[in-house]
Tab-separated table of C-alpha atoms in Angstrom:
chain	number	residue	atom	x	y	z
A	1	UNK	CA	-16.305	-27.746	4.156
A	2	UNK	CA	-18.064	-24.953	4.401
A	3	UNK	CA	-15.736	-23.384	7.386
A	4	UNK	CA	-12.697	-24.284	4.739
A	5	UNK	CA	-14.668	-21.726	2.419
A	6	UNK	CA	-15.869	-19.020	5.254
A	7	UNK	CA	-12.375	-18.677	6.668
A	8	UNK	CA	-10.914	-18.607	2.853
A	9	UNK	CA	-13.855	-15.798	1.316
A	10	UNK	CA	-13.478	-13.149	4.984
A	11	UNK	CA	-9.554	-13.846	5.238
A	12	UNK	CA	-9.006	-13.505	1.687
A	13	UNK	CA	-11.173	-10.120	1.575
A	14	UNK	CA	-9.975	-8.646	4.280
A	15	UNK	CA	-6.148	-8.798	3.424
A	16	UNK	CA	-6.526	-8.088	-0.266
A	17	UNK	CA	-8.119	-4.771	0.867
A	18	UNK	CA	-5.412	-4.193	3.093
A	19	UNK	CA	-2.696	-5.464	0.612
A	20	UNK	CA	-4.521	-2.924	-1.757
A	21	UNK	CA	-4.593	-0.190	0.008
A	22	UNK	CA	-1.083	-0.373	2.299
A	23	UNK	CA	0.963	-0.123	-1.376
A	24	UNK	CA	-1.511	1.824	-3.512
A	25	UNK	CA	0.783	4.607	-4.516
A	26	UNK	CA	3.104	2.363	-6.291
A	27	UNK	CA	-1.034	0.415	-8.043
A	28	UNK	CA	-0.879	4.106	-9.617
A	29	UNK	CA	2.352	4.664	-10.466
A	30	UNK	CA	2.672	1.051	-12.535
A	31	UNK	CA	-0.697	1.781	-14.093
A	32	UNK	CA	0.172	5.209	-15.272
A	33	UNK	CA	3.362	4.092	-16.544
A	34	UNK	CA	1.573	0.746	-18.633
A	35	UNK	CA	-0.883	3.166	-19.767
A	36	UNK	CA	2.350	5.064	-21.928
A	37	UNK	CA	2.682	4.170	-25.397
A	38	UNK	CA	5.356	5.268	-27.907
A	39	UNK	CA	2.737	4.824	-30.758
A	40	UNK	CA	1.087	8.277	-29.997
A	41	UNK	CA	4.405	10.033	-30.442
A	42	UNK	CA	4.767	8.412	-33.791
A	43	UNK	CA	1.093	9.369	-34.312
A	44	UNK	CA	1.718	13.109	-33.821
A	45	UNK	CA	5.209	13.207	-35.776
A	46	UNK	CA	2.976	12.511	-38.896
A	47	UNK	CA	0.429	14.671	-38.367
A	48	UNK	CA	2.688	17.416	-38.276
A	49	UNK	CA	4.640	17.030	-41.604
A	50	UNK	CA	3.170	20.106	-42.810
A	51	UNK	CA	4.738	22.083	-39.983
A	52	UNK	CA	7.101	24.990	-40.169
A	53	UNK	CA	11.010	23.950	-39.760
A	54	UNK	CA	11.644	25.387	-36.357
A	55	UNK	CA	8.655	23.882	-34.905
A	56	UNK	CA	9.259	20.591	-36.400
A	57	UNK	CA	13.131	20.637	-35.299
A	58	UNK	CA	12.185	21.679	-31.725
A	59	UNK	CA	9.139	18.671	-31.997
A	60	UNK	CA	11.574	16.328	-33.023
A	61	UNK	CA	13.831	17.060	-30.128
A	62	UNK	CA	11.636	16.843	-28.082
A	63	UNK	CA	9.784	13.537	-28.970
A	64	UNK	CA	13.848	11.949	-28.957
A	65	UNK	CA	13.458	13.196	-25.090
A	66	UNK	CA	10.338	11.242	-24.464
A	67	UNK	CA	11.006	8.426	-26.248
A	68	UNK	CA	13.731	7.803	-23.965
A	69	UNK	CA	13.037	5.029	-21.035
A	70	UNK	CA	12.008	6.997	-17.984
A	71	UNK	CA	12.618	5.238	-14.579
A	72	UNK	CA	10.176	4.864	-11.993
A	73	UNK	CA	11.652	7.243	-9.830
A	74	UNK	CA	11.394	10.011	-12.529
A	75	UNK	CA	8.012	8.842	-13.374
A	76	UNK	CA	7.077	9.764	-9.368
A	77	UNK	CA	8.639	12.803	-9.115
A	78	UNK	CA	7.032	13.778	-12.620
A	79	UNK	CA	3.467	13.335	-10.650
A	80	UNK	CA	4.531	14.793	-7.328
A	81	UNK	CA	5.291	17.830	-9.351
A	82	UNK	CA	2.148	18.289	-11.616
A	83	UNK	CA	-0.070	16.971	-8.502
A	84	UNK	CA	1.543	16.872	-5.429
A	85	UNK	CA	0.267	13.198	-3.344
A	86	UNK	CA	-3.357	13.606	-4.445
A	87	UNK	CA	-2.654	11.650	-7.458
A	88	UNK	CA	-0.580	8.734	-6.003
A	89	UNK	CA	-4.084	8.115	-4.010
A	90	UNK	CA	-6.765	8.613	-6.632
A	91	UNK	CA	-9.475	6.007	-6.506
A	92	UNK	CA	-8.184	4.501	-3.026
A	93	UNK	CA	-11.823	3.364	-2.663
A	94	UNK	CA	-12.875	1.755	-5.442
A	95	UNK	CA	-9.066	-0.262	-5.585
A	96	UNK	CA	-10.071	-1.507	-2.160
A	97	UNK	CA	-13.314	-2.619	-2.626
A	98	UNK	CA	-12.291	-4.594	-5.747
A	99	UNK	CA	-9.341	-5.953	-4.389
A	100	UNK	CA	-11.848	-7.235	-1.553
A	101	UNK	CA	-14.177	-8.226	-3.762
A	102	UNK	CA	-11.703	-9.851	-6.085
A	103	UNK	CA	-10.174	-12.114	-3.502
A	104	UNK	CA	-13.395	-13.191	-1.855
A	105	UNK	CA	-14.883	-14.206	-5.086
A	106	UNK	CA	-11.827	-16.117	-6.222
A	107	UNK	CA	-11.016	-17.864	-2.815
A	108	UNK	CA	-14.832	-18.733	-2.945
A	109	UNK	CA	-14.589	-20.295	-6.526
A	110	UNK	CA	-11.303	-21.719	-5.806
A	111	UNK	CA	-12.263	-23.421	-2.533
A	112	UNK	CA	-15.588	-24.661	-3.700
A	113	UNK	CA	-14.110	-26.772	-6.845
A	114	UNK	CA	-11.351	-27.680	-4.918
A	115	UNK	CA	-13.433	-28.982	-2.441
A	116	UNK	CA	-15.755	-30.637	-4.867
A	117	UNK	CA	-12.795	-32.140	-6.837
A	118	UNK	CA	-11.400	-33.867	-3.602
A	119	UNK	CA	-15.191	-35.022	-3.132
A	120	UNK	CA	-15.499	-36.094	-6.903
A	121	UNK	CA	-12.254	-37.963	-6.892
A	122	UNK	CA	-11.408	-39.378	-3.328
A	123	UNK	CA	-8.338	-37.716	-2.747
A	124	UNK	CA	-6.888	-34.384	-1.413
A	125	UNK	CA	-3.835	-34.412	-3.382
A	126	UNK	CA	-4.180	-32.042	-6.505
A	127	UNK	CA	-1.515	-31.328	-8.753
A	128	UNK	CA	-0.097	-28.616	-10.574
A	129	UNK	CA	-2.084	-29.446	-13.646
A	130	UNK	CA	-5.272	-29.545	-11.488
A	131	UNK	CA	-4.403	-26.759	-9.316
A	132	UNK	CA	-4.155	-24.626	-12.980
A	133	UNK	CA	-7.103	-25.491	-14.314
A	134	UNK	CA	-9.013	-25.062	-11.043
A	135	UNK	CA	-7.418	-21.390	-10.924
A	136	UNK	CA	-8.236	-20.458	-14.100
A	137	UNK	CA	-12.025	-21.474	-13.701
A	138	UNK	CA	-11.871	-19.547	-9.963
A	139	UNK	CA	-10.080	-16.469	-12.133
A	140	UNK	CA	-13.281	-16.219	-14.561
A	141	UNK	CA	-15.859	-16.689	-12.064
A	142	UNK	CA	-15.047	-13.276	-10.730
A	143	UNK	CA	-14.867	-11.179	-13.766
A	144	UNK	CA	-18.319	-10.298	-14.499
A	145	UNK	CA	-18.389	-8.222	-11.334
A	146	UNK	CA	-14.333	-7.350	-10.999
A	147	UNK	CA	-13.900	-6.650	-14.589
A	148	UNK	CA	-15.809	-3.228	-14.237
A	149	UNK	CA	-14.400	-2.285	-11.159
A	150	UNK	CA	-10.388	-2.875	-12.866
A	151	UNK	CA	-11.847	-0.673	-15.469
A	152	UNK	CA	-13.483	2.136	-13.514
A	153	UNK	CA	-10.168	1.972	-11.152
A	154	UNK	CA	-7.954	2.384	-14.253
A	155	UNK	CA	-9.971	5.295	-15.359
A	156	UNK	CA	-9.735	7.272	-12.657
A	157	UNK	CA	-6.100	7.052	-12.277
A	158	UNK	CA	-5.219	7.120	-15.929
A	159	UNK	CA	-7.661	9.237	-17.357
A	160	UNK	CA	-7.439	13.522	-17.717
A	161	UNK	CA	-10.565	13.797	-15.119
A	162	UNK	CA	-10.060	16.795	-13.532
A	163	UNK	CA	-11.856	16.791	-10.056
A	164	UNK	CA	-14.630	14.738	-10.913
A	165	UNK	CA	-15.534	12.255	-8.360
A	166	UNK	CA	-15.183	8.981	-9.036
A	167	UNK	CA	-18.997	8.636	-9.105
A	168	UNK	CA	-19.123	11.034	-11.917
A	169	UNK	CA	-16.333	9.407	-13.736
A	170	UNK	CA	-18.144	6.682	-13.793
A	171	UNK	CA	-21.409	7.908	-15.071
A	172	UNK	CA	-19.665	9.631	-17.925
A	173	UNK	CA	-17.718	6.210	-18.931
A	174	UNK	CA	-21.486	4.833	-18.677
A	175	UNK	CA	-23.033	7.623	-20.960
A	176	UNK	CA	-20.855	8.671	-23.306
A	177	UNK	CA	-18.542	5.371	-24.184
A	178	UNK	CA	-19.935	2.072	-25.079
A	179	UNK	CA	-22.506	1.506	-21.808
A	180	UNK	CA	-22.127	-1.676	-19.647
A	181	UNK	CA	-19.936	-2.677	-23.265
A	182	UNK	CA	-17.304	-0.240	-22.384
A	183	UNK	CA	-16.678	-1.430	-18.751
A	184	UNK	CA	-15.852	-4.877	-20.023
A	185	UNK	CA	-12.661	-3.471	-22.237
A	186	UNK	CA	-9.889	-5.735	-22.183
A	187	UNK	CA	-11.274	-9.101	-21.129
A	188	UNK	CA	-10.074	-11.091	-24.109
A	189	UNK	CA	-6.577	-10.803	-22.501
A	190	UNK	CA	-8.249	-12.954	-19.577
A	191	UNK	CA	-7.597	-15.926	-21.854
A	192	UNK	CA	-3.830	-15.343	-20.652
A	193	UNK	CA	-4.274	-13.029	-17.784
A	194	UNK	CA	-6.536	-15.732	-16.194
A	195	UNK	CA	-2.973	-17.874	-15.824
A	196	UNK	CA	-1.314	-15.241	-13.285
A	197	UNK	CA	-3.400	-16.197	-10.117
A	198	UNK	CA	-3.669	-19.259	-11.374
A	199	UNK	CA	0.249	-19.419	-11.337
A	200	UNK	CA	0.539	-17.795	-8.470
A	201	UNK	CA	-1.048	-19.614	-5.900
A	202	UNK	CA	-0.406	-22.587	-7.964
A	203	UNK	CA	3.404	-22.106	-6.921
A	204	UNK	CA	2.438	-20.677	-3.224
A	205	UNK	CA	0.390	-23.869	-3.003
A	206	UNK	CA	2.939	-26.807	-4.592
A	207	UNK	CA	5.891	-24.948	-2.184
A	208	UNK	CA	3.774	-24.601	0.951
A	209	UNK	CA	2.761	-28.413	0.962
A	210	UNK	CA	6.393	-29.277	0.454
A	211	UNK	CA	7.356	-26.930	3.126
A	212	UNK	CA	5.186	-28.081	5.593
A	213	UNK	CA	5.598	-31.871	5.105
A	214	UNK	CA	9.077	-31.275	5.747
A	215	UNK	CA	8.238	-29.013	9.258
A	216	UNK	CA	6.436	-32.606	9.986
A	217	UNK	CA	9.275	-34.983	9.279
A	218	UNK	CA	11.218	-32.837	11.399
A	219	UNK	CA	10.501	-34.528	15.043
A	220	UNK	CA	12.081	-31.547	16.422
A	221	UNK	CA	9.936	-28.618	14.874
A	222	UNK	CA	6.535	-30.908	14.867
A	223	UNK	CA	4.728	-29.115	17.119
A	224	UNK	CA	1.792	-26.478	17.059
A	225	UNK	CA	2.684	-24.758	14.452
A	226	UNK	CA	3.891	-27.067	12.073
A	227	UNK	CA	0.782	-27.401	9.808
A	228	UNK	CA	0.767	-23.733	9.253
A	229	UNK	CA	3.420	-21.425	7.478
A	230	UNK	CA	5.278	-18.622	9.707
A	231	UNK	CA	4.727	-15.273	8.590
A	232	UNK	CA	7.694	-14.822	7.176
A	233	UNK	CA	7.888	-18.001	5.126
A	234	UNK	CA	4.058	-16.763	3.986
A	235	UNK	CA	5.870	-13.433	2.909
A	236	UNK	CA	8.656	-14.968	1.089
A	237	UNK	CA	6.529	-17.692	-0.569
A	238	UNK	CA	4.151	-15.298	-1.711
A	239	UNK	CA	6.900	-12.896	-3.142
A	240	UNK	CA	8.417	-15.569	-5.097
A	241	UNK	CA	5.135	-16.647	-6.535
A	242	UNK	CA	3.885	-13.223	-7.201
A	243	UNK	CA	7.318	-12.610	-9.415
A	244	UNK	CA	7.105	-15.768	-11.717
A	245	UNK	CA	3.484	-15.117	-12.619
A	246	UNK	CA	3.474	-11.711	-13.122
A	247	UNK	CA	7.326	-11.832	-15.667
A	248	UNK	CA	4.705	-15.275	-17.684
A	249	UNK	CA	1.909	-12.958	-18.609
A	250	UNK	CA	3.027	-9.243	-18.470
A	251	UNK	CA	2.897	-8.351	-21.938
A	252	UNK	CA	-0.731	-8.487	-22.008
A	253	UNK	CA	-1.406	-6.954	-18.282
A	254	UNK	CA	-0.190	-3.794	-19.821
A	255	UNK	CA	-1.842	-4.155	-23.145
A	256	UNK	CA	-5.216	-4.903	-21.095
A	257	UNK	CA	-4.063	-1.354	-19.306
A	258	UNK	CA	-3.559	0.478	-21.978
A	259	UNK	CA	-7.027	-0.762	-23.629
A	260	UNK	CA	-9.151	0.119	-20.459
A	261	UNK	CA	-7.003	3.920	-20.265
A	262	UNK	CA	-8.259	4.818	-23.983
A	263	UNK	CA	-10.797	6.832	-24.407
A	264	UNK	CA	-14.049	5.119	-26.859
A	265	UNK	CA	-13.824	5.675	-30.546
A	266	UNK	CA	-15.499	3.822	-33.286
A	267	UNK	CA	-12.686	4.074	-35.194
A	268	UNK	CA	-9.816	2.636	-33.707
A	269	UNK	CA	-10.500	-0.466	-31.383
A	270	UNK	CA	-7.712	-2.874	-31.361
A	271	UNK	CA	-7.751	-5.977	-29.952
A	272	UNK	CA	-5.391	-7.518	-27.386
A	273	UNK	CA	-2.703	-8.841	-29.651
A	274	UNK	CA	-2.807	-6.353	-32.248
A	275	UNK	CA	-1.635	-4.038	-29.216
A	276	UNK	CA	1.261	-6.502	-28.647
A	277	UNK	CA	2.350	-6.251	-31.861
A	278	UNK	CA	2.075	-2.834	-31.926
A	279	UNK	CA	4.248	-2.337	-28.695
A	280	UNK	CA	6.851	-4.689	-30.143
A	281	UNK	CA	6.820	-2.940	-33.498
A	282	UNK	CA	7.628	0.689	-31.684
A	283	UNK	CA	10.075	-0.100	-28.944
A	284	UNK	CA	10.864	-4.222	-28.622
A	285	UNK	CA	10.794	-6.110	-25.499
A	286	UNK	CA	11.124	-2.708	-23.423
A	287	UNK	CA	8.603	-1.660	-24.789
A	288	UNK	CA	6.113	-4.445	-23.980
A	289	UNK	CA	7.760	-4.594	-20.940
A	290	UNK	CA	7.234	-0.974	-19.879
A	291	UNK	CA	6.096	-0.410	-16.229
A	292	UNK	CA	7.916	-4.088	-15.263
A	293	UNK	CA	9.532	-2.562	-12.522
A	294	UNK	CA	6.608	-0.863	-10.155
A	295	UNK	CA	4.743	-3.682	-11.365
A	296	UNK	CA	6.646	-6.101	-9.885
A	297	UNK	CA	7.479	-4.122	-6.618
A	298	UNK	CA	4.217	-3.414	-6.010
A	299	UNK	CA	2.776	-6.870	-7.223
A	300	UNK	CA	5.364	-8.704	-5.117
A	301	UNK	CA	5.008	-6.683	-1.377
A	302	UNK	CA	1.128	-6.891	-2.413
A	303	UNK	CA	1.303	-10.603	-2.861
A	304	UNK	CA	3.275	-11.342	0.317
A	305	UNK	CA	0.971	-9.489	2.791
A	306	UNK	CA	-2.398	-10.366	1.054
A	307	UNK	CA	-1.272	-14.263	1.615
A	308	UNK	CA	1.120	-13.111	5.112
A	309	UNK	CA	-2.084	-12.106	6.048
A	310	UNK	CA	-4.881	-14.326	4.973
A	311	UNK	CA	-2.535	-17.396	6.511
A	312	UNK	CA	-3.080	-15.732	10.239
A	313	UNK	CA	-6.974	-14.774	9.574
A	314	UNK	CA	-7.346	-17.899	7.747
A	315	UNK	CA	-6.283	-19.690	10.807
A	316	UNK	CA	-7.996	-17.117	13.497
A	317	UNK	CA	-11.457	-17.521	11.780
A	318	UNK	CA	-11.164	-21.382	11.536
A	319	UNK	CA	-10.152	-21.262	15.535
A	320	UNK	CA	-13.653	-19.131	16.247
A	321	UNK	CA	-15.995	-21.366	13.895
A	322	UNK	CA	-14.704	-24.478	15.624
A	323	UNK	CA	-15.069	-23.205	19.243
């Protein structure tokens, strides 16, 4: 048992840094494009009633031009423009290191009431139902420590910083929002957002065990390698996976975004589904589903090699502990 969780926590680390940091330009370019809201354009057209009738002709003009959808592709070039590549890898470090951290400290969670449920109930076979629940508990355990790292991460690629470090971006969230308070912004949407690993590996885990029971029926392919998943069936699994959960709960990854990239006012602190609402109010569905696209490209390649790649370590590490 307590290989089973080793070779989970340092193979599960280990790729989601790598996953992390292998597709992190397109981790910016979905956050910055979540972080968008039509609201603030409706915002400024009424504070500027009062404005002369050329302005407000050219204004309107050219609020029609941003309100327009703006593809990923001309959301890139946009920040290759203004920035060059610096942007598309700001806060490399700290996405890393939570990704790392993230993964170790679910796979931990995840392993050890897994492992205690097959103890508690006599039986290895869990399912979906079981492997949910499990996922969500595994999900919250992590937050305390993650949940500050998301929001420091978001920051730093969202927010008009300048060249602070991100050391100094994070003392100023510390000092001049809400404190420890502020780094915590958006966690209510965890009572939804703590579903998407949950359905994620849920599916990766359901398909895998089907997979591989049929590699052993098959007298022909039972061999070595039959209780394990190829690399490529890893990558496709995890793909697959990666894309239902992340279409089930989207709507409130980017309102948890789009929380976390304001900046603190007293004033005006809506909560998770009042910022739903609000996005459906101003654009519809494409609106709430804003950012879908890098999401989903970057969610899906990140998925597949974080699980391509824990599969091999998993199996390398468990190899070394038992020799």
């Amino acid at each position: 048992m307590r290989d089973s969780i080793a070779s989970e926590v340092l193979s599960a680390s280990v790729a989601g840094a790598f996953s992390a940091s292998a597709l992190y330009p397109l981790e910016v370019l979905k956050t910055k494009m979540q972080a968008e809201s039509k609201g603030s354009v409706k915002k400024s057209e009424n504070d500027e009633k009062d404005a002369s009738n050329d302005i407000e002709d050219t204004e309107i003009v050219k609020k029609e031009e941003d309100q327009k959808p703006i593809s990923a592709v001309q959301y890139a070039k946009s920040m290759y423009s203004e920035g060059g590549v610096a942007p598309f890898y700001a806060g490399i470090e700290t996405s890393a290191f939570q990704s790392a951290t993230e993964k170790a400290l679910y796979f931990f969670a995840y392993t050890a009431l897994k492992n205690s449920y097959s103890l508690f109930s006599g039986s290895n076979k869990m399912g979906p139902a079981i492997n949910l629940i499990l996922g969500c508990l595994a999900e919250w355990a992590h937050l305390p420590l993650t949940l500050p790292l998301d929001c420091w991460t978001t920051q730093i690629q969202t927010g008009d910083n300048g060249s602070k470090a991100p050391f100094a971006i994070l003392t100023t969230m510390l000092t001049e929002g809400d404190g420890i308070r502020g780094m915590y912004k958006g966690i209510q949407a965890y009572t939804v957002l703590c579903l998407k690993p949950s359905i994620q590996y849920t599916v990766f885990e359901q398909v895998k065990g089907i997979l591989i029971a049929r590699k052993r029926l098959a007298k022909s392919s039972y061999k070595k390698g039959a209780d394990t998943l190829s690399a490529a069936e890893a990558f496709l699994l995890g793909m697959i996976a990666r894309t239902v959960a992340t279409v089930a709960v989207f709507p409130y990854l980017r309102a948890k975004v789009m929380l976390q990239s304001q900046k603190d006012s007293s004033d005006d602190k809506p909560n998770i589904p009042a910022m739903i609402l609000k996005m459906y109010s101003n654009g519809g569905l494409s609106e709430c589903f804003q950012g879908i696209g890098p999401e989903l490209t970057r969610g899906v390649f990140s998925a597949a090699l974080m699980l391509m790649c824990k599969e091999k370590i998993s199996v390398a590490i468990q190899k070394s502990l038992k020799s």
